[in-house]
Amino acid sequence: MNRELQIKTKDKEYPIKFCQSYEGLLGLLDHIDFTNKKVCIVTDTNVGNIYLEEVKNALGYSAEKVVAFTFPAGEENKTLNTVYELYELLINEKFDRKSILIALGGGVVGDLTGFTASTYLRGIDFIQMPTSLLSQVDSSIGGKTGVDFKGYKNMVGAFYQPRAVIINTKTIDTLPKNEFSSGMAEIIKHALIKDLEYLDWLEKNSEQVNLLNQESLTEMIYRSCCIKKDVVEKDEKEENIRALLNFGHTVGHAIEKIKDFTWLHGECVSVGMVVAAYLSYKRGYISKEKCYRINNVLVKYNLPIEVKDISPEEIIKVTKLDKKVKSSVLHFILLNELGVANIYTDVTDDELLNAINNII
Ligand code: NAD
Ligand code: ZN
């Protein structure tokens, strides 16, 4: 039986549905009426090459018109320029307020499509069809949409919820291995901040998961979606507990920038989580053994636990730059226990420097 979840946010309620093929897509979207509606499938070159035809075929003649917008894959294209081109297509094709966008791809496609949907004609419907592991467990759920601007990540955007999230777990088969590991970092993060039993599961099932066993993958993606759903429903606009999802991200973002985005997001977050765990240990919240346990699970999923050629001072400098732009106080997420995290605003430079020095 296919799994399903229902997300309830302030102004929208929508399902997250799981499948292993796009064949039955219309059945999964039976709460949406496509009759007399125009649909635009937005995708990138990598994903479009593999899945666009399948999705088009699955939609068949349900809609008045189905068009596609394919842009070159890569974060460097998550920009207003691409949004501009998409607006042009939508206007040329006479898309109106009843029209629907479908985001078929990873987080780049999802964020950009959601943002376009939120602004075109003051907001039209969109559907998330995430195809990367990261987008299936993280970016497609919760309504954060946006694009990068002048090198600042996600600087322009909106909170805008989709009408549905369709997770085809079979698409993970074609995902590059390093992208898979990158997504695993967010999954391990979910377990560390919210669910000790899930951490046990990830440790025990690493072989099956790494072999992309469908049953194990589905179980894992479903469990992560449950955690993300729970957090987002309690705090849609990141006013409090949604910030827990930033565990490992303060240092992770800094590494990402210093490495000039040559390391994948999850790889940077992995090292960031090791630093945050060490900080938690130094404060006496968790034991050293628990830090080792965290390192081990990251290694099981082929994630790095250290980074060479970066000075700790540089990381602290970049962390502060990020802070200046996005918020006035540095929020640090620490673990009080495996499976329990809290937000701290009192982490000092010395503490951070010490932790980074011990890791990197
Ligand atoms: P991505 O969209 O760039 O996808 C990674 C790569 O994998 C791309 O080259 C893509 O073409 C390819 N790909 C995706 N699915 C594939 C498949 N099934 N088969 C073959 N290739 C496939 O990156 P991502 O890691 O999915 O997402 C990262 C983006 O998500 C960033 O822009 C980040 O800011 C954003 N994000 C948003 C949120 C949110 O809440 N909105 C949360 C986390 C991250
Ligand atoms: Zn992340």
mmCIF file of C-alpha atoms and ligand atoms in Angstrom:
data_model
loop_
_atom_site.group_PDB
_atom_site.id
_atom_site.type_symbol
_atom_site.label_atom_id
_atom_site.label_comp_id
_atom_site.label_asym_id
_atom_site.label_seq_id
_atom_site.Cartn_x
_atom_site.Cartn_y
_atom_site.Cartn_z
ATOM 1 C CA MET A 1 0.000 0.000 0.000
ATOM 2 C CA ASN A 2 1.243 3.466 -0.854
ATOM 3 C CA ARG A 3 1.955 5.685 2.113
ATOM 4 C CA GLU A 4 0.419 9.080 2.610
ATOM 5 C CA LEU A 5 0.641 12.031 4.994
ATOM 6 C CA GLN A 6 -1.502 15.137 5.319
ATOM 7 C CA ILE A 7 0.082 18.518 6.084
ATOM 8 C CA LYS A 8 -1.992 21.199 7.786
ATOM 9 C CA THR A 9 -0.656 24.756 7.633
ATOM 10 C CA LYS A 10 -2.439 27.994 8.418
ATOM 11 C CA ASP A 11 -4.041 28.509 5.035
ATOM 12 C CA LYS A 12 -3.508 25.244 3.185
ATOM 13 C CA GLU A 13 -3.909 21.543 3.770
ATOM 14 C CA TYR A 14 -2.238 19.171 1.347
ATOM 15 C CA PRO A 15 -1.144 15.554 1.004
ATOM 16 C CA ILE A 16 2.335 14.084 0.716
ATOM 17 C CA LYS A 17 1.924 10.918 -1.339
ATOM 18 C CA PHE A 18 4.468 8.194 -2.019
ATOM 19 C CA CYS A 19 4.786 6.122 -5.179
ATOM 20 C CA GLN A 20 7.337 4.113 -7.139
ATOM 21 C CA SER A 21 6.307 5.221 -10.615
ATOM 22 C CA TYR A 22 4.598 8.254 -12.162
ATOM 23 C CA GLU A 23 2.160 6.018 -14.005
ATOM 24 C CA GLY A 24 -0.666 6.509 -11.528
ATOM 25 C CA LEU A 25 0.009 10.217 -11.080
ATOM 26 C CA LEU A 26 -3.524 11.401 -11.827
ATOM 27 C CA GLY A 27 -4.904 9.049 -9.190
ATOM 28 C CA LEU A 28 -2.520 10.520 -6.631
ATOM 29 C CA LEU A 29 -3.646 14.009 -7.592
ATOM 30 C CA ASP A 30 -7.380 13.258 -7.584
ATOM 31 C CA HIS A 31 -8.056 16.207 -5.270
ATOM 32 C CA ILE A 32 -6.972 18.549 -8.069
ATOM 33 C CA ASP A 33 -9.169 19.115 -11.090
ATOM 34 C CA PHE A 34 -7.053 19.632 -14.213
ATOM 35 C CA THR A 35 -9.990 20.126 -16.577
ATOM 36 C CA ASN A 36 -9.698 23.392 -18.547
ATOM 37 C CA LYS A 37 -6.441 24.183 -16.815
ATOM 38 C CA LYS A 38 -3.028 24.853 -18.256
ATOM 39 C CA VAL A 39 -0.108 23.024 -16.679
ATOM 40 C CA CYS A 40 3.594 23.834 -16.884
ATOM 41 C CA ILE A 41 6.099 21.181 -15.814
ATOM 42 C CA VAL A 42 9.224 22.950 -14.612
ATOM 43 C CA THR A 43 12.363 20.822 -14.544
ATOM 44 C CA ASP A 44 16.127 20.948 -15.055
ATOM 45 C CA THR A 45 18.175 19.367 -17.836
ATOM 46 C CA ASN A 46 19.275 16.307 -15.821
ATOM 47 C CA VAL A 47 15.878 15.392 -14.437
ATOM 48 C CA GLY A 48 13.988 16.441 -17.565
ATOM 49 C CA ASN A 49 16.030 14.053 -19.702
ATOM 50 C CA ILE A 50 15.011 11.115 -17.557
ATOM 51 C CA TYR A 51 11.497 11.843 -16.255
ATOM 52 C CA LEU A 52 9.773 14.583 -18.256
ATOM 53 C CA GLU A 53 8.166 12.313 -20.852
ATOM 54 C CA GLU A 54 6.941 9.916 -18.169
ATOM 55 C CA VAL A 55 5.237 12.736 -16.278
ATOM 56 C CA LYS A 56 3.785 14.262 -19.447
ATOM 57 C CA ASN A 57 2.395 10.873 -20.452
ATOM 58 C CA ALA A 58 0.944 10.342 -17.016
ATOM 59 C CA LEU A 59 -0.940 13.648 -17.246
ATOM 60 C CA GLY A 60 -2.222 12.607 -20.681
ATOM 61 C CA TYR A 61 -5.144 14.731 -21.824
ATOM 62 C CA SER A 62 -6.376 15.593 -18.339
ATOM 63 C CA ALA A 63 -5.480 19.266 -18.758
ATOM 64 C CA GLU A 64 -6.297 21.818 -21.457
ATOM 65 C CA LYS A 65 -2.599 22.146 -22.254
ATOM 66 C CA VAL A 66 0.675 20.800 -20.828
ATOM 67 C CA VAL A 67 3.904 22.677 -21.543
ATOM 68 C CA ALA A 68 7.405 22.197 -20.173
ATOM 69 C CA PHE A 69 10.083 24.631 -19.034
ATOM 70 C CA THR A 70 13.543 23.082 -18.737
ATOM 71 C CA PHE A 71 16.497 25.082 -17.439
ATOM 72 C CA PRO A 72 20.153 24.070 -17.039
ATOM 73 C CA ALA A 73 20.731 22.092 -13.827
ATOM 74 C CA GLY A 74 22.647 23.737 -11.004
ATOM 75 C CA GLU A 75 22.326 26.145 -8.089
ATOM 76 C CA GLU A 76 23.827 28.913 -10.267
ATOM 77 C CA ASN A 77 20.543 28.950 -12.184
ATOM 78 C CA LYS A 78 18.337 29.376 -9.104
ATOM 79 C CA THR A 79 18.078 33.061 -9.945
ATOM 80 C CA LEU A 80 15.623 35.766 -10.909
ATOM 81 C CA ASN A 81 16.872 35.443 -14.509
ATOM 82 C CA THR A 82 15.452 31.927 -14.729
ATOM 83 C CA VAL A 83 12.243 33.084 -13.036
ATOM 84 C CA TYR A 84 12.038 35.878 -15.614
ATOM 85 C CA GLU A 85 12.262 33.360 -18.470
ATOM 86 C CA LEU A 86 9.608 31.221 -16.842
ATOM 87 C CA TYR A 87 7.272 34.243 -16.423
ATOM 88 C CA GLU A 88 7.758 34.955 -20.133
ATOM 89 C CA LEU A 89 6.742 31.435 -21.093
ATOM 90 C CA LEU A 90 3.699 31.550 -18.821
ATOM 91 C CA ILE A 91 2.579 34.869 -20.300
ATOM 92 C CA ASN A 92 3.174 33.697 -23.892
ATOM 93 C CA GLU A 93 1.179 30.534 -23.205
ATOM 94 C CA LYS A 94 -1.603 32.653 -21.630
ATOM 95 C CA PHE A 95 -1.394 31.012 -18.209
ATOM 96 C CA ASP A 96 -4.113 32.410 -15.954
ATOM 97 C CA ARG A 97 -4.982 32.226 -12.261
ATOM 98 C CA LYS A 98 -6.385 28.701 -12.588
ATOM 99 C CA SER A 99 -3.165 27.367 -14.143
ATOM 100 C CA ILE A 100 -0.821 25.011 -12.308
ATOM 101 C CA LEU A 101 2.957 24.626 -12.119
ATOM 102 C CA ILE A 102 4.611 21.277 -11.415
ATOM 103 C CA ALA A 103 8.112 21.266 -9.938
ATOM 104 C CA LEU A 104 9.825 18.109 -11.197
ATOM 105 C CA GLY A 105 13.358 17.964 -9.811
ATOM 106 C CA GLY A 106 15.542 18.601 -6.824
ATOM 107 C CA GLY A 107 15.484 21.508 -4.395
ATOM 108 C CA VAL A 108 16.654 24.000 -7.009
ATOM 109 C CA VAL A 109 13.652 23.280 -9.223
ATOM 110 C CA GLY A 110 11.280 23.119 -6.245
ATOM 111 C CA ASP A 111 12.390 26.430 -4.709
ATOM 112 C CA LEU A 112 12.351 28.271 -8.020
ATOM 113 C CA THR A 113 9.015 26.872 -9.175
ATOM 114 C CA GLY A 114 7.374 27.563 -5.820
ATOM 115 C CA PHE A 115 8.612 31.143 -5.868
ATOM 116 C CA THR A 116 7.370 31.666 -9.427
ATOM 117 C CA ALA A 117 3.994 30.189 -8.469
ATOM 118 C CA SER A 118 3.790 32.468 -5.422
ATOM 119 C CA THR A 119 4.268 35.612 -7.497
ATOM 120 C CA TYR A 120 2.770 34.920 -10.923
ATOM 121 C CA LEU A 121 -0.629 36.693 -10.991
ATOM 122 C CA ARG A 122 -0.275 37.083 -7.198
ATOM 123 C CA GLY A 123 -0.142 33.339 -6.712
ATOM 124 C CA ILE A 124 -1.171 30.239 -8.642
ATOM 125 C CA ASP A 125 -1.222 26.575 -7.584
ATOM 126 C CA PHE A 126 1.852 24.392 -7.729
ATOM 127 C CA ILE A 127 2.713 20.765 -7.073
ATOM 128 C CA GLN A 128 6.019 19.496 -5.727
ATOM 129 C CA MET A 129 7.429 16.369 -7.368
ATOM 130 C CA PRO A 130 10.838 16.101 -5.676
ATOM 131 C CA THR A 131 13.371 13.752 -7.268
ATOM 132 C CA SER A 132 16.498 14.160 -5.120
ATOM 133 C CA LEU A 133 16.775 12.672 -1.650
ATOM 134 C CA LEU A 134 17.291 16.124 -0.137
ATOM 135 C CA SER A 135 14.192 17.522 -1.801
ATOM 136 C CA GLN A 136 12.076 14.493 -0.837
ATOM 137 C CA VAL A 137 12.819 14.778 2.871
ATOM 138 C CA ASP A 138 13.439 18.486 3.207
ATOM 139 C CA SER A 139 12.920 21.217 0.613
ATOM 140 C CA SER A 140 9.603 20.080 -0.896
ATOM 141 C CA ILE A 141 7.869 20.143 2.479
ATOM 142 C CA GLY A 142 7.087 23.273 4.414
ATOM 143 C CA GLY A 143 6.550 25.985 1.842
ATOM 144 C CA LYS A 144 9.888 27.780 1.835
ATOM 145 C CA THR A 145 10.454 28.961 -1.716
ATOM 146 C CA GLY A 146 12.927 31.353 -3.273
ATOM 147 C CA VAL A 147 15.967 32.120 -5.370
ATOM 148 C CA ASP A 148 19.521 33.297 -4.787
ATOM 149 C CA PHE A 149 20.465 36.924 -5.394
ATOM 150 C CA LYS A 150 23.941 38.350 -5.985
ATOM 151 C CA GLY A 151 25.575 35.375 -4.332
ATOM 152 C CA TYR A 152 23.292 35.443 -1.289
ATOM 153 C CA LYS A 153 21.448 32.156 -0.965
ATOM 154 C CA ASN A 154 17.649 32.250 -0.812
ATOM 155 C CA MET A 155 17.700 36.023 -0.452
ATOM 156 C CA VAL A 156 14.469 36.575 -2.378
ATOM 157 C CA GLY A 157 11.539 34.314 -1.643
ATOM 158 C CA ALA A 158 8.220 33.615 -0.003
ATOM 159 C CA PHE A 159 6.487 31.140 2.247
ATOM 160 C CA TYR A 160 4.104 29.451 -0.156
ATOM 161 C CA GLN A 161 2.638 25.982 0.272
ATOM 162 C CA PRO A 162 2.053 23.549 -2.619
ATOM 163 C CA ARG A 163 -1.239 21.749 -3.350
ATOM 164 C CA ALA A 164 0.481 18.357 -3.131
ATOM 165 C CA VAL A 165 3.854 16.681 -2.741
ATOM 166 C CA ILE A 166 4.364 13.532 -4.825
ATOM 167 C CA ILE A 167 7.394 11.495 -3.808
ATOM 168 C CA ASN A 168 8.451 8.865 -6.326
ATOM 169 C CA THR A 169 11.101 6.978 -4.376
ATOM 170 C CA LYS A 170 12.230 5.120 -7.507
ATOM 171 C CA THR A 171 13.781 8.328 -8.863
ATOM 172 C CA ILE A 172 16.564 7.920 -6.290
ATOM 173 C CA ASP A 173 17.943 5.120 -8.503
ATOM 174 C CA THR A 174 19.271 7.667 -10.996
ATOM 175 C CA LEU A 175 20.519 10.210 -8.459
ATOM 176 C CA PRO A 176 24.327 10.598 -8.395
ATOM 177 C CA LYS A 177 25.878 8.847 -5.363
ATOM 178 C CA ASN A 178 27.299 12.027 -3.822
ATOM 179 C CA GLU A 179 23.879 13.721 -4.055
ATOM 180 C CA PHE A 180 22.439 10.719 -2.232
ATOM 181 C CA SER A 181 24.926 11.091 0.614
ATOM 182 C CA SER A 182 24.234 14.806 0.736
ATOM 183 C CA GLY A 183 20.546 14.071 1.337
ATOM 184 C CA MET A 184 21.486 11.519 3.998
ATOM 185 C CA ALA A 185 23.010 14.332 6.067
ATOM 186 C CA GLU A 186 19.575 15.963 6.449
ATOM 187 C CA ILE A 187 18.061 12.583 7.312
ATOM 188 C CA ILE A 188 20.653 11.903 10.020
ATOM 189 C CA LYS A 189 19.995 15.445 11.240
ATOM 190 C CA HIS A 190 16.292 14.608 11.627
ATOM 191 C CA ALA A 191 17.156 11.623 13.793
ATOM 192 C CA LEU A 192 19.661 13.557 15.901
ATOM 193 C CA ILE A 193 17.344 16.448 16.716
ATOM 194 C CA LYS A 194 14.076 14.559 17.079
ATOM 195 C CA ASP A 195 14.128 10.788 17.193
ATOM 196 C CA LEU A 196 16.625 8.482 18.892
ATOM 197 C CA GLU A 197 14.784 5.377 17.710
ATOM 198 C CA TYR A 198 15.188 6.603 14.124
ATOM 199 C CA LEU A 199 18.934 6.943 14.735
ATOM 200 C CA ASP A 200 19.041 3.276 15.827
ATOM 201 C CA TRP A 201 17.159 2.380 12.653
ATOM 202 C CA LEU A 202 19.574 4.334 10.439
ATOM 203 C CA GLU A 203 22.514 2.587 12.077
ATOM 204 C CA LYS A 204 20.984 -0.867 11.652
ATOM 205 C CA ASN A 205 19.740 -0.392 8.101
ATOM 206 C CA SER A 206 22.657 1.424 6.487
ATOM 207 C CA GLU A 207 23.519 -1.462 4.192
ATOM 208 C CA GLN A 208 20.010 -1.793 2.761
ATOM 209 C CA VAL A 209 19.621 1.955 2.451
ATOM 210 C CA ASN A 210 22.958 2.350 0.687
ATOM 211 C CA LEU A 211 21.922 -0.432 -1.704
ATOM 212 C CA LEU A 212 18.782 1.617 -2.417
ATOM 213 C CA ASN A 213 16.476 -1.160 -1.277
ATOM 214 C CA GLN A 214 13.043 0.304 -2.070
ATOM 215 C CA GLU A 215 11.352 -0.843 1.106
ATOM 216 C CA SER A 216 14.071 0.608 3.327
ATOM 217 C CA LEU A 217 14.259 3.818 1.300
ATOM 218 C CA THR A 218 10.511 4.366 1.495
ATOM 219 C CA GLU A 219 10.458 3.687 5.223
ATOM 220 C CA MET A 220 13.300 6.155 5.754
ATOM 221 C CA ILE A 221 11.934 8.936 3.535
ATOM 222 C CA TYR A 222 8.516 8.532 5.150
ATOM 223 C CA ARG A 223 9.963 8.808 8.666
ATOM 224 C CA SER A 224 11.906 11.922 7.737
ATOM 225 C CA CYS A 225 8.831 13.487 6.143
ATOM 226 C CA CYS A 226 6.911 12.828 9.387
ATOM 227 C CA ILE A 227 9.554 14.743 11.343
ATOM 228 C CA LYS A 228 9.646 17.636 8.884
ATOM 229 C CA LYS A 229 5.829 17.759 8.816
ATOM 230 C CA ASP A 230 5.641 17.861 12.576
ATOM 231 C CA VAL A 231 8.112 20.738 12.856
ATOM 232 C CA VAL A 232 6.570 22.751 10.023
ATOM 233 C CA GLU A 233 3.031 22.368 11.360
ATOM 234 C CA LYS A 234 4.090 23.660 14.751
ATOM 235 C CA ASP A 235 6.070 26.593 13.351
ATOM 236 C CA GLU A 236 5.373 27.349 9.717
ATOM 237 C CA LYS A 237 7.276 30.652 9.520
ATOM 238 C CA GLU A 238 10.362 29.642 11.527
ATOM 239 C CA GLU A 239 9.533 31.785 14.531
ATOM 240 C CA ASN A 240 10.778 29.172 16.992
ATOM 241 C CA ILE A 241 11.191 25.389 16.722
ATOM 242 C CA ARG A 242 11.576 25.203 12.935
ATOM 243 C CA ALA A 243 15.040 26.650 13.586
ATOM 244 C CA LEU A 244 16.000 23.247 15.073
ATOM 245 C CA LEU A 245 16.259 22.044 11.475
ATOM 246 C CA ASN A 246 19.304 24.312 11.212
ATOM 247 C CA PHE A 247 21.308 21.874 13.354
ATOM 248 C CA GLY A 248 24.784 21.696 11.806
ATOM 249 C CA HIS A 249 23.949 24.496 9.396
ATOM 250 C CA THR A 250 25.744 27.481 11.006
ATOM 251 C CA VAL A 251 29.179 25.983 10.461
ATOM 252 C CA GLY A 252 27.908 24.026 7.438
ATOM 253 C CA HIS A 253 26.922 27.209 5.580
ATOM 254 C CA ALA A 254 30.296 28.777 6.367
ATOM 255 C CA ILE A 255 32.166 25.754 4.959
ATOM 256 C CA GLU A 256 29.919 25.801 1.897
ATOM 257 C CA LYS A 257 30.897 29.421 1.204
ATOM 258 C CA ILE A 258 34.603 28.993 1.916
ATOM 259 C CA LYS A 259 34.731 25.929 -0.317
ATOM 260 C CA ASP A 260 32.983 28.079 -2.922
ATOM 261 C CA PHE A 261 30.165 25.539 -3.218
ATOM 262 C CA THR A 262 32.513 22.804 -4.483
ATOM 263 C CA TRP A 263 31.356 20.680 -1.548
ATOM 264 C CA LEU A 264 27.716 19.602 -1.543
ATOM 265 C CA HIS A 265 25.376 21.106 1.048
ATOM 266 C CA GLY A 266 24.941 17.858 2.989
ATOM 267 C CA GLU A 267 28.684 17.265 3.116
ATOM 268 C CA CYS A 268 29.169 20.684 4.724
ATOM 269 C CA VAL A 269 26.251 20.113 7.103
ATOM 270 C CA SER A 270 27.807 16.784 8.079
ATOM 271 C CA VAL A 271 30.971 18.522 9.312
ATOM 272 C CA GLY A 272 28.776 21.229 10.862
ATOM 273 C CA MET A 273 26.905 18.570 12.851
ATOM 274 C CA VAL A 274 30.189 17.118 14.099
ATOM 275 C CA VAL A 275 31.178 20.585 15.357
ATOM 276 C CA ALA A 276 27.763 21.176 16.968
ATOM 277 C CA ALA A 277 27.938 17.752 18.626
ATOM 278 C CA TYR A 278 31.391 18.543 19.994
ATOM 279 C CA LEU A 279 30.093 21.860 21.381
ATOM 280 C CA SER A 280 27.256 19.946 23.055
ATOM 281 C CA TYR A 281 29.806 17.539 24.548
ATOM 282 C CA LYS A 282 32.021 20.373 25.808
ATOM 283 C CA ARG A 283 29.040 21.896 27.577
ATOM 284 C CA GLY A 284 28.412 18.571 29.266
ATOM 285 C CA TYR A 285 25.130 17.898 27.474
ATOM 286 C CA ILE A 286 26.208 14.671 25.746
ATOM 287 C CA SER A 287 29.018 12.194 26.350
ATOM 288 C CA LYS A 288 32.067 11.742 24.149
ATOM 289 C CA GLU A 289 30.784 8.263 23.221
ATOM 290 C CA LYS A 290 27.684 9.868 21.771
ATOM 291 C CA CYS A 291 29.866 12.151 19.647
ATOM 292 C CA TYR A 292 31.640 9.047 18.309
ATOM 293 C CA ARG A 293 28.280 7.467 17.595
ATOM 294 C CA ILE A 294 27.308 10.516 15.528
ATOM 295 C CA ASN A 295 30.603 10.408 13.612
ATOM 296 C CA ASN A 296 30.142 6.711 12.911
ATOM 297 C CA VAL A 297 26.667 7.033 11.466
ATOM 298 C CA LEU A 298 27.823 9.882 9.208
ATOM 299 C CA VAL A 299 30.729 7.754 7.968
ATOM 300 C CA LYS A 300 28.369 4.811 7.327
ATOM 301 C CA TYR A 301 26.558 7.013 4.855
ATOM 302 C CA ASN A 302 29.778 8.193 3.191
ATOM 303 C CA LEU A 303 29.713 11.659 4.692
ATOM 304 C CA PRO A 304 32.815 13.649 5.728
ATOM 305 C CA ILE A 305 33.436 14.363 9.412
ATOM 306 C CA GLU A 306 36.274 16.816 8.928
ATOM 307 C CA VAL A 307 37.471 19.328 6.400
ATOM 308 C CA LYS A 308 41.072 20.153 5.541
ATOM 309 C CA ASP A 309 42.599 23.415 4.280
ATOM 310 C CA ILE A 310 40.265 25.778 6.133
ATOM 311 C CA SER A 311 41.286 27.819 9.137
ATOM 312 C CA PRO A 312 38.893 27.879 12.108
ATOM 313 C CA GLU A 313 39.207 31.682 12.204
ATOM 314 C CA GLU A 314 37.949 31.845 8.641
ATOM 315 C CA ILE A 315 34.896 29.788 9.535
ATOM 316 C CA ILE A 316 34.070 32.125 12.412
ATOM 317 C CA LYS A 317 34.504 35.182 10.198
ATOM 318 C CA VAL A 318 32.154 33.826 7.542
ATOM 319 C CA THR A 319 29.612 32.741 10.164
ATOM 320 C CA LYS A 320 29.458 36.354 11.343
ATOM 321 C CA LEU A 321 29.008 37.703 7.817
ATOM 322 C CA ASP A 322 26.056 35.361 7.355
ATOM 323 C CA LYS A 323 24.637 36.519 10.677
ATOM 324 C CA LYS A 324 24.855 40.183 9.666
ATOM 325 C CA VAL A 325 22.700 39.647 6.632
ATOM 326 C CA LYS A 326 20.132 37.229 7.972
ATOM 327 C CA SER A 327 19.610 37.946 11.688
ATOM 328 C CA SER A 328 21.240 39.928 14.447
ATOM 329 C CA VAL A 329 21.970 37.097 16.873
ATOM 330 C CA LEU A 330 23.856 33.893 16.162
ATOM 331 C CA HIS A 331 21.486 31.007 16.800
ATOM 332 C CA PHE A 332 23.210 27.741 17.500
ATOM 333 C CA ILE A 333 21.403 24.421 17.716
ATOM 334 C CA LEU A 334 22.931 22.045 20.259
ATOM 335 C CA LEU A 335 22.004 18.546 21.376
ATOM 336 C CA ASN A 336 20.844 17.993 24.937
ATOM 337 C CA GLU A 337 20.573 14.295 24.234
ATOM 338 C CA LEU A 338 20.605 12.163 21.103
ATOM 339 C CA GLY A 339 17.194 12.935 19.637
ATOM 340 C CA VAL A 340 16.716 16.168 21.608
ATOM 341 C CA ALA A 341 17.905 19.581 20.390
ATOM 342 C CA ASN A 342 17.526 23.156 21.588
ATOM 343 C CA ILE A 343 18.299 26.641 20.323
ATOM 344 C CA TYR A 344 21.109 28.559 22.037
ATOM 345 C CA THR A 345 22.071 32.201 21.543
ATOM 346 C CA ASP A 346 24.969 32.239 23.999
ATOM 347 C CA VAL A 347 27.641 30.250 22.146
ATOM 348 C CA THR A 348 30.841 32.304 22.364
ATOM 349 C CA ASP A 349 33.535 32.703 19.709
ATOM 350 C CA ASP A 350 35.988 30.930 22.012
ATOM 351 C CA GLU A 351 33.733 27.917 22.430
ATOM 352 C CA LEU A 352 33.194 27.721 18.702
ATOM 353 C CA LEU A 353 36.884 28.173 17.947
ATOM 354 C CA ASN A 354 37.764 25.430 20.398
ATOM 355 C CA ALA A 355 35.222 23.038 18.881
ATOM 356 C CA ILE A 356 36.345 23.716 15.311
ATOM 357 C CA ASN A 357 40.002 23.348 16.330
ATOM 358 C CA ASN A 358 39.224 19.928 17.731
ATOM 359 C CA ILE A 359 37.458 18.757 14.611
ATOM 360 C CA ILE A 360 39.146 20.346 11.651
HETATM 361 P P1 NAD B 1 19.517 20.125 -6.956
HETATM 362 O O1 NAD B 1 18.135 20.485 -7.214
HETATM 363 O O2 NAD B 1 20.581 20.939 -7.581
HETATM 364 O O3 NAD B 1 19.719 18.596 -7.356
HETATM 365 C C1 NAD B 1 20.986 18.023 -7.249
HETATM 366 C C2 NAD B 1 21.460 17.458 -8.599
HETATM 367 O O4 NAD B 1 20.832 16.211 -8.807
HETATM 368 C C3 NAD B 1 21.109 18.317 -9.803
HETATM 369 O O5 NAD B 1 22.148 18.229 -10.724
HETATM 370 C C4 NAD B 1 19.861 17.649 -10.348
HETATM 371 O O6 NAD B 1 19.693 17.880 -11.712
HETATM 372 C C5 NAD B 1 20.138 16.219 -10.041
HETATM 373 N N1 NAD B 1 18.980 15.358 -9.837
HETATM 374 C C6 NAD B 1 17.924 15.576 -9.020
HETATM 375 N N2 NAD B 1 17.139 14.489 -8.995
HETATM 376 C C7 NAD B 1 17.695 13.577 -9.805
HETATM 377 C C8 NAD B 1 17.356 12.259 -10.162
HETATM 378 N N3 NAD B 1 16.306 11.618 -9.644
HETATM 379 N N4 NAD B 1 18.144 11.612 -11.040
HETATM 380 C C9 NAD B 1 19.270 12.218 -11.558
HETATM 381 N N5 NAD B 1 19.652 13.451 -11.225
HETATM 382 C C10 NAD B 1 18.870 14.123 -10.352
HETATM 383 O O7 NAD B 1 19.857 20.104 -5.394
HETATM 384 P P2 NAD B 1 19.089 19.491 -4.126
HETATM 385 O O8 NAD B 1 20.139 18.960 -3.262
HETATM 386 O O9 NAD B 1 17.964 18.639 -4.521
HETATM 387 O O10 NAD B 1 18.482 20.801 -3.456
HETATM 388 C C11 NAD B 1 19.311 21.861 -3.056
HETATM 389 C C12 NAD B 1 18.516 23.146 -3.109
HETATM 390 O O11 NAD B 1 17.440 23.039 -2.191
HETATM 391 C C13 NAD B 1 19.306 24.377 -2.708
HETATM 392 O O12 NAD B 1 19.026 25.411 -3.613
HETATM 393 C C14 NAD B 1 18.760 24.727 -1.327
HETATM 394 O O13 NAD B 1 18.809 26.096 -1.045
HETATM 395 C C15 NAD B 1 17.360 24.225 -1.421
HETATM 396 N N6 NAD B 1 16.744 23.883 -0.134
HETATM 397 C C16 NAD B 1 15.518 24.392 0.129
HETATM 398 C C17 NAD B 1 14.875 24.068 1.294
HETATM 399 C C18 NAD B 1 13.487 24.576 1.539
HETATM 400 O O14 NAD B 1 12.956 24.407 2.635
HETATM 401 N N7 NAD B 1 12.856 25.163 0.546
HETATM 402 C C19 NAD B 1 15.484 23.228 2.236
HETATM 403 C C20 NAD B 1 16.743 22.724 1.930
HETATM 404 C C21 NAD B 1 17.367 23.055 0.741
HETATM 405 ZN ZN ZN B 2 20.168 21.785 4.838
#
